[in-house]
Coordinates of N, CA and C in Angstrom, one line a residue:
X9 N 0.8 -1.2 0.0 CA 0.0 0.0 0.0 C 0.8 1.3 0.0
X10 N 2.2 0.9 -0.1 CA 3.0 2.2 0.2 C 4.6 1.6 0.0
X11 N 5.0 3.1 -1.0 CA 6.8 3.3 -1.4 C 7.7 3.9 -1.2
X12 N 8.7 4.0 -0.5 CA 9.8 4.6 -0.6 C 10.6 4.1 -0.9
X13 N 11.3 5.1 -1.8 CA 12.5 5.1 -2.9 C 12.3 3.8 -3.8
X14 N 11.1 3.8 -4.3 CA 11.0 3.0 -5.5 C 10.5 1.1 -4.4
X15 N 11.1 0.9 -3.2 CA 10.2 0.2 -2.8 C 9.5 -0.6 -2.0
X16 N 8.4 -1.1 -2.7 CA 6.9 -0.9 -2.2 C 6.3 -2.1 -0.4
X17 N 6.0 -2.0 0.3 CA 5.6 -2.1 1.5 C 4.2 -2.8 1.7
X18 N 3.7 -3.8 2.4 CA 2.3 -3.5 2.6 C 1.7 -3.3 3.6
X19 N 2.8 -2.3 4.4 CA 1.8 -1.3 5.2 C 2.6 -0.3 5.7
X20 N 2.1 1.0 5.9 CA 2.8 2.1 5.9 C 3.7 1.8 7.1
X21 N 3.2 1.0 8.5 CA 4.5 0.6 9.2 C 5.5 -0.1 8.8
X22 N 5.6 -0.8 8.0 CA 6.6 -1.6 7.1 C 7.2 -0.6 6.7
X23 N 6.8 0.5 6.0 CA 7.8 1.8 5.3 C 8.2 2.6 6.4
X24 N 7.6 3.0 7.5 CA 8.4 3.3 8.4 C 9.6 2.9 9.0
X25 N 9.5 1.7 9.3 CA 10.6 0.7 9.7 C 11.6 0.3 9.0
X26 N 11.7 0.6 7.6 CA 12.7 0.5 6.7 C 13.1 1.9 6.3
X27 N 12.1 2.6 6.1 CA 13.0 4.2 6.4 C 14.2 4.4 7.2
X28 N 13.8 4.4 8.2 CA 14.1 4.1 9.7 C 15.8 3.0 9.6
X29 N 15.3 1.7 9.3 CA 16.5 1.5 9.2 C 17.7 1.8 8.4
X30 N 17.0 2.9 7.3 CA 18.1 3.3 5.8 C 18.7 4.5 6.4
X31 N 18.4 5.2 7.3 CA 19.0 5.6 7.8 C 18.3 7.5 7.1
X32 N 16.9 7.5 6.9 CA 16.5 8.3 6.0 C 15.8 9.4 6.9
X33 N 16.1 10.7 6.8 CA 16.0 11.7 7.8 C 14.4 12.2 7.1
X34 N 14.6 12.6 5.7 CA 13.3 13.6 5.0 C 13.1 12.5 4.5
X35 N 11.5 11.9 4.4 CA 11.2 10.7 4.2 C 9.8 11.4 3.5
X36 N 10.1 10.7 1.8 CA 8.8 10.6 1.4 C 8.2 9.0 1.1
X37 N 6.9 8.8 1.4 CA 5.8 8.0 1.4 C 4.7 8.3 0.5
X38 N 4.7 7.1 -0.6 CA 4.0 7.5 -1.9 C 3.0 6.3 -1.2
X39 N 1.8 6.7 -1.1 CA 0.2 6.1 -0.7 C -0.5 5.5 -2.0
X40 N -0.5 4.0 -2.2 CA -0.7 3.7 -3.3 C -2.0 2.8 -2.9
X41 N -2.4 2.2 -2.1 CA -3.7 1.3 -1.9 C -4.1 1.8 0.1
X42 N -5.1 1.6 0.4 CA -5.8 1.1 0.5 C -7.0 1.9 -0.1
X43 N -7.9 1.5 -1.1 CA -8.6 2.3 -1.4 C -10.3 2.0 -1.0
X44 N -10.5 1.2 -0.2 CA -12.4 1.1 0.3 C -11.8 1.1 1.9
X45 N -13.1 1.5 3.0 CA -13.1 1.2 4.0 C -12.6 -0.2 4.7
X46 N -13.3 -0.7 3.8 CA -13.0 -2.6 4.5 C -11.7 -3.0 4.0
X47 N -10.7 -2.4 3.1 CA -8.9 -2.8 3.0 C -8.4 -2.3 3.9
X48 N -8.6 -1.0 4.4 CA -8.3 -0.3 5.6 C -8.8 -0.7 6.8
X49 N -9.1 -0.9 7.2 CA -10.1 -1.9 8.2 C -8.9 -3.2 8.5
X50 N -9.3 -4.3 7.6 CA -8.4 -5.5 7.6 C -6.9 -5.4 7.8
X51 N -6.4 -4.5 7.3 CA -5.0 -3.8 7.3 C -4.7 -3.7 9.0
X52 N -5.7 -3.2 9.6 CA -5.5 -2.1 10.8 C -3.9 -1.7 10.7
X53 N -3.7 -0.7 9.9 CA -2.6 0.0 9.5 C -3.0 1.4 10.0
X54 N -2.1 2.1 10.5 CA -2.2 3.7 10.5 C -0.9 4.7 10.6
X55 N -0.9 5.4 10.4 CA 0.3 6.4 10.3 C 0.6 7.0 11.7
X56 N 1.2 6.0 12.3 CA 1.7 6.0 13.8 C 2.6 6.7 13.9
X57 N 3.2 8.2 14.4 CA 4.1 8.3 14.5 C 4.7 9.0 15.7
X58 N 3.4 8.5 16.5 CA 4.0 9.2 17.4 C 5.0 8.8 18.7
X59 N 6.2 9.7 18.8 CA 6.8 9.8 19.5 C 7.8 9.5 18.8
X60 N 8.0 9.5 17.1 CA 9.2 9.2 16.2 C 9.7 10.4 15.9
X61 N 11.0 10.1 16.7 CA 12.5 11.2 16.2 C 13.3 10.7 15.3
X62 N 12.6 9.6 14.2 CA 14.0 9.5 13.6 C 13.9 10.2 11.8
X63 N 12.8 10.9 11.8 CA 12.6 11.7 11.0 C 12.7 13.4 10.9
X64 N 13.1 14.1 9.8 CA 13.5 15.7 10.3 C 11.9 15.9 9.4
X65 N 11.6 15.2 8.7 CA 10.0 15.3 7.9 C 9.3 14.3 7.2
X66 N 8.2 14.3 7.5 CA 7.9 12.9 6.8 C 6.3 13.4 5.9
X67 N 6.9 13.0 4.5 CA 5.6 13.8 3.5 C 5.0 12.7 2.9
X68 N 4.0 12.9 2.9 CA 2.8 11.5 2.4 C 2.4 12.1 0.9
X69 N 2.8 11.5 -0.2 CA 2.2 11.6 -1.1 C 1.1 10.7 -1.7
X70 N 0.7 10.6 -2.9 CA -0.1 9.5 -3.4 C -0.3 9.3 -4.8
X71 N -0.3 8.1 -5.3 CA 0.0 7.5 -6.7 C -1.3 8.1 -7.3
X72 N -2.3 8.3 -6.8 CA -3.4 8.4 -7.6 C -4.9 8.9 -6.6
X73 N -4.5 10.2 -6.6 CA -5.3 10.9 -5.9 C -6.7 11.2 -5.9
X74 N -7.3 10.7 -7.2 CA -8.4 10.7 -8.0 C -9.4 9.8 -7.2
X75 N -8.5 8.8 -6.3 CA -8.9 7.7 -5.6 C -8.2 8.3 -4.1
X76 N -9.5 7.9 -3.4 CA -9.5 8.2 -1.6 C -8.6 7.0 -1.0
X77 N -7.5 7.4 -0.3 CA -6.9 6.3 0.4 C -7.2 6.3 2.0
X78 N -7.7 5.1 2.3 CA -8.6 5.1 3.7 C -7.3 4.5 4.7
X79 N -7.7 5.1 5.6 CA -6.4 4.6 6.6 C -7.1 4.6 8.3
X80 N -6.4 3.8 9.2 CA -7.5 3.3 10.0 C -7.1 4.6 11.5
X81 N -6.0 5.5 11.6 CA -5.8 6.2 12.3 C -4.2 7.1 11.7
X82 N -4.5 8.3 12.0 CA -3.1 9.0 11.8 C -2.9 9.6 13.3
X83 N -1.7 9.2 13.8 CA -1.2 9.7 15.3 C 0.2 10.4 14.4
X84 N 0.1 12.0 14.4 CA 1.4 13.1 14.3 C 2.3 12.8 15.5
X85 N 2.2 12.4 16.6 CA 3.1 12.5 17.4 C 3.7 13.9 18.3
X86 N 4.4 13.9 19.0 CA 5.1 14.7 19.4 C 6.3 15.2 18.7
X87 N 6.7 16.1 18.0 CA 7.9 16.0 17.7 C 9.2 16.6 18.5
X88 N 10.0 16.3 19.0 CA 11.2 17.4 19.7 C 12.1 17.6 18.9
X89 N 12.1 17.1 17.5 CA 13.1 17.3 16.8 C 12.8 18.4 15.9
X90 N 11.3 19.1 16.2 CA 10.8 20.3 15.4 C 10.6 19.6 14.1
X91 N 10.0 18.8 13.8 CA 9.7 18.2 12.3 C 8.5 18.5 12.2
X92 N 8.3 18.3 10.4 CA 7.0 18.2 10.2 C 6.6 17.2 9.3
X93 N 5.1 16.9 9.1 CA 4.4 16.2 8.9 C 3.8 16.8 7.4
X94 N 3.9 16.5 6.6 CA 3.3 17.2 4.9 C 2.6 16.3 4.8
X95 N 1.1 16.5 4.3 CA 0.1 15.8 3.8 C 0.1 16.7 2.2
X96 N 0.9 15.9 0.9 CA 1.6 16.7 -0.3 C -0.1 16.2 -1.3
X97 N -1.0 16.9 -2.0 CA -1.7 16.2 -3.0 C -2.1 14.8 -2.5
X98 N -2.9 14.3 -1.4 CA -3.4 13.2 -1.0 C -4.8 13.4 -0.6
X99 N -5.4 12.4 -1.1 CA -6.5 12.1 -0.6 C -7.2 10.8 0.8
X100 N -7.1 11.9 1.5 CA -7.1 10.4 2.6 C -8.3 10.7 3.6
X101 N -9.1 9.1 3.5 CA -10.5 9.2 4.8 C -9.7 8.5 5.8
X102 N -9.7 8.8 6.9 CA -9.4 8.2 8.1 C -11.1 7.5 8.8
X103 N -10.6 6.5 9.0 CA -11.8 5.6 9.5 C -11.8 5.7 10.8
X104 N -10.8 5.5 11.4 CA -11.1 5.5 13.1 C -10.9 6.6 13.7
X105 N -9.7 6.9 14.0 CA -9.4 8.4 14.9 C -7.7 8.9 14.4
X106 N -8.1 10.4 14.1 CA -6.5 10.7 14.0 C -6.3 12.0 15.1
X107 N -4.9 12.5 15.7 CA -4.1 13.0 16.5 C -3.5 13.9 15.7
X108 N -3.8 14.9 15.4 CA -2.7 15.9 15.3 C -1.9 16.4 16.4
X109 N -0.5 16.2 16.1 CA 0.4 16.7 17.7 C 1.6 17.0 16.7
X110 N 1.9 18.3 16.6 CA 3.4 18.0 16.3 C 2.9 19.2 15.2
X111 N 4.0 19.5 14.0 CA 3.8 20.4 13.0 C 3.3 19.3 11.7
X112 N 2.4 20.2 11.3 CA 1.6 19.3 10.3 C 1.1 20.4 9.0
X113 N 1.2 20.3 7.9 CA 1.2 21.0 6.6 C 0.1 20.1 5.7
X114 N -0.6 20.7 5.2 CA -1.6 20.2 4.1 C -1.5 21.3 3.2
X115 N -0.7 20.5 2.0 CA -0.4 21.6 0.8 C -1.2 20.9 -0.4
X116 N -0.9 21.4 -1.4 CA -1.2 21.3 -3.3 C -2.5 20.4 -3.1
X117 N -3.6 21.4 -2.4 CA -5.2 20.4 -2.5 C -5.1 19.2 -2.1
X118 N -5.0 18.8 -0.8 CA -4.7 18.3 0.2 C -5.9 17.9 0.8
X119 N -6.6 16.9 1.2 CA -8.0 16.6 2.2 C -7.8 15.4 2.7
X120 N -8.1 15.9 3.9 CA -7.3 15.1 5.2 C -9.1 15.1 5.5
X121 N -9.8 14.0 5.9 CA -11.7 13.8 6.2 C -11.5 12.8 7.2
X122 N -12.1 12.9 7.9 CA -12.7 11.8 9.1 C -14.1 11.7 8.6
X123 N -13.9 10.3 8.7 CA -15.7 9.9 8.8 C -16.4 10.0 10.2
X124 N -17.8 10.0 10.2 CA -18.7 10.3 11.1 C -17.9 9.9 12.2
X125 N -17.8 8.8 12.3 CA -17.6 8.1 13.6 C -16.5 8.2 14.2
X126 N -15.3 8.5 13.8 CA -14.1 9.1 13.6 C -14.4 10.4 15.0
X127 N -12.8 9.6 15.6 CA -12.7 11.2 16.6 C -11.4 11.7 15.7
X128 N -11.6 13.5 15.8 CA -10.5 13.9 16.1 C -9.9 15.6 16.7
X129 N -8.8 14.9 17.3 CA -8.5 15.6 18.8 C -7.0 16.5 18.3
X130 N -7.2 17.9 18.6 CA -6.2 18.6 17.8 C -5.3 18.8 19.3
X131 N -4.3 18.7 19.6 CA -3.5 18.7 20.4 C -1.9 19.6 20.3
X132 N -1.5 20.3 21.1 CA -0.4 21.5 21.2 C 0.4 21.0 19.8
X133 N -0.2 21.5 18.8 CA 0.4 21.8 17.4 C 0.2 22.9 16.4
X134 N 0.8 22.8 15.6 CA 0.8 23.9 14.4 C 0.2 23.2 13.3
X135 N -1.1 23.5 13.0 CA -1.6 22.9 11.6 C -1.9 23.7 11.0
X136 N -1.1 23.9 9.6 CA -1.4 24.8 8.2 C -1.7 24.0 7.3
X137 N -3.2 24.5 7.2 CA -4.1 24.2 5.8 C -3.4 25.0 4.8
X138 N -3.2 24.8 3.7 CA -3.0 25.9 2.7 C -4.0 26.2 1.4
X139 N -4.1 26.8 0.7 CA -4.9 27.0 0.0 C -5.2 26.1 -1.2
X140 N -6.4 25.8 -1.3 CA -7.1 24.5 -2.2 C -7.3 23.4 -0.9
X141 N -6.4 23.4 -0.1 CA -6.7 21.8 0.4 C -7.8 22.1 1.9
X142 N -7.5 20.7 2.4 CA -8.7 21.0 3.4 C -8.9 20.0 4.6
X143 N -9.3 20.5 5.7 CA -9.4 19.3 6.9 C -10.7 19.3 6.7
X144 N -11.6 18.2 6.9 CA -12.3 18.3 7.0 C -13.2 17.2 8.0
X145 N -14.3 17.6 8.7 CA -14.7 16.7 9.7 C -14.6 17.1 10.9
X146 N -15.3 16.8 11.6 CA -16.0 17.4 13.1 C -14.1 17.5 14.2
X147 N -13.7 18.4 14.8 CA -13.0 18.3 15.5 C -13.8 18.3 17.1
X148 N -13.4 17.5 17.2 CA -13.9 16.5 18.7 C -13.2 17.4 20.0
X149 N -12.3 17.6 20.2 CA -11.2 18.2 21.0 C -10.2 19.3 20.6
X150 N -10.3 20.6 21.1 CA -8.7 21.1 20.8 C -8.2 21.8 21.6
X151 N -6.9 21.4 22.4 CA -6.0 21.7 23.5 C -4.7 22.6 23.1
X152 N -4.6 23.7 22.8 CA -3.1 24.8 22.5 C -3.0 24.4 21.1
X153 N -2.1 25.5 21.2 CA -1.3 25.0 20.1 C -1.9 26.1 18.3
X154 N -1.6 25.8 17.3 CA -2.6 26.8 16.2 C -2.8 25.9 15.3
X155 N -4.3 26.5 14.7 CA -4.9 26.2 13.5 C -4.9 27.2 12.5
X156 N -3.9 27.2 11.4 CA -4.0 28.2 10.5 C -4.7 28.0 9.2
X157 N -5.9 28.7 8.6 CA -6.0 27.9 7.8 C -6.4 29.5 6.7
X158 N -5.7 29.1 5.3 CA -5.6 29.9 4.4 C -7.0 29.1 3.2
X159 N -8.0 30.3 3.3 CA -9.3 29.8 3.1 C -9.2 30.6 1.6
X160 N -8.6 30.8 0.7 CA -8.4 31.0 -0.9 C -8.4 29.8 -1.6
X161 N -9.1 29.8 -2.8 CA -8.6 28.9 -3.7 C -7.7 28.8 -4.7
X162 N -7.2 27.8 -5.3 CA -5.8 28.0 -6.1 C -6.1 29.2 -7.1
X163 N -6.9 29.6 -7.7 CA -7.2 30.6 -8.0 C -7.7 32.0 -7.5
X164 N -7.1 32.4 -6.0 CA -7.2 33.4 -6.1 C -8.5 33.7 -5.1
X165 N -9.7 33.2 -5.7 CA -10.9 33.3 -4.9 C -11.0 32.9 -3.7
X166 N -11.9 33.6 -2.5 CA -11.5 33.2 -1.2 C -12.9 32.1 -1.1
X167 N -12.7 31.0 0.1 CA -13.9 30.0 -0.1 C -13.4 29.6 1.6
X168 N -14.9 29.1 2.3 CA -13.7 28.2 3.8 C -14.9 27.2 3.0
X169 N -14.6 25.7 3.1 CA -15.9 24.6 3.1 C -16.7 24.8 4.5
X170 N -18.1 24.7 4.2 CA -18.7 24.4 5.4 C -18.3 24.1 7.0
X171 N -18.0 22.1 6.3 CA -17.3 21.7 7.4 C -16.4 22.7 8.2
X172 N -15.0 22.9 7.8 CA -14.6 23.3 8.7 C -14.7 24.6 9.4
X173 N -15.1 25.7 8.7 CA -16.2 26.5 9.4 C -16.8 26.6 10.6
X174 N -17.7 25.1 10.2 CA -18.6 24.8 11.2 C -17.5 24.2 12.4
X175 N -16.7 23.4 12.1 CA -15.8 22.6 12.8 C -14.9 23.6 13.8
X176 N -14.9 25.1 13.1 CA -14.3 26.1 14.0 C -14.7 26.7 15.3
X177 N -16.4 27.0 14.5 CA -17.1 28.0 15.4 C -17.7 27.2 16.6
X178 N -17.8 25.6 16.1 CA -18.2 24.8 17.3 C -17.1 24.6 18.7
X179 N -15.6 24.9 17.9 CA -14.4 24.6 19.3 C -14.6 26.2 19.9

């Protein structure tokens, strides 16, 4: 479901763990499958990272963004090494619960979604939405830290989505 440096993994912990042992500081992750609820699900795979210092950044891309990559939890972690977290052109539903902790970037039309049932809990971080992309989905919790979010479209025109709007005026 996932590649670095050409190769491929089947499960984003397995690409961590070989990052990790290549000795690889700026780490990109090209997101190639899980694409329905129930592969993600069976997987119980998630982008664990928290309390990993052995990255200076770790960017998630994806083979084919046209298509939703479902993943069963993203934990950002804490970082003390000041890293951050790039969510690059991906399309990703989180099925269970994700953790923002740490510095976290959503660039080049970017949507990061929780489904219904999905918690998620914004915790002493820096999250920049940038323009075109989008969090989207009920925030459950939020403790310190900033939510910046640049509500233009790649063209120029200003737009916030509903969701997060609503997701604001409710914390």
């Amino acid at each position: 479901v996932a590649e670095v440096n050409g190769v491929k993994f089947e499960t984003v912990a397995d690409a961590l763990a070989y990052a990790k042992e290549q000795g690889i500081t700026d780490l990109v992750i090209t997101l190639i499958g899980a694409t329905t609820k129930e592969s993600a699900i069976a997987l119980e795979d998630a982008f664990n990272l928290y309390g990993q210092e052995a990255f200076d950044s770790v960017t998630f891309k994806q083979a084919d963004n046209s298509v939703p990559y479902y993943i069963s939890g993203i934990y950002t972690g804490k970082r003390t090494n000041n890293g951050t977290f790039v969510f690059d052109g991906v399309n990703i539903i989180v099925t269970d619960q994700y953790i923002f902790e740490g510095n976290v970037k959503l660039i080049n039309n970017s949507i990061v979604k929780s489904i219904s049932e999905s918690n998620c809990f914004h915790y002493y971080s820096t999250t920049i939405v940038e323009a075109g992309s989008m969090l989207a989905g009920v925030v459950d919790d939020f403790r310190g830290g900033d939510l910046i979010i640049d509500g233009g479209l790649t063209d120029g025109s200003f737009s916030v989505a509903p969701s997060l709007q609503d997701a604001i005026l409710t914390i």
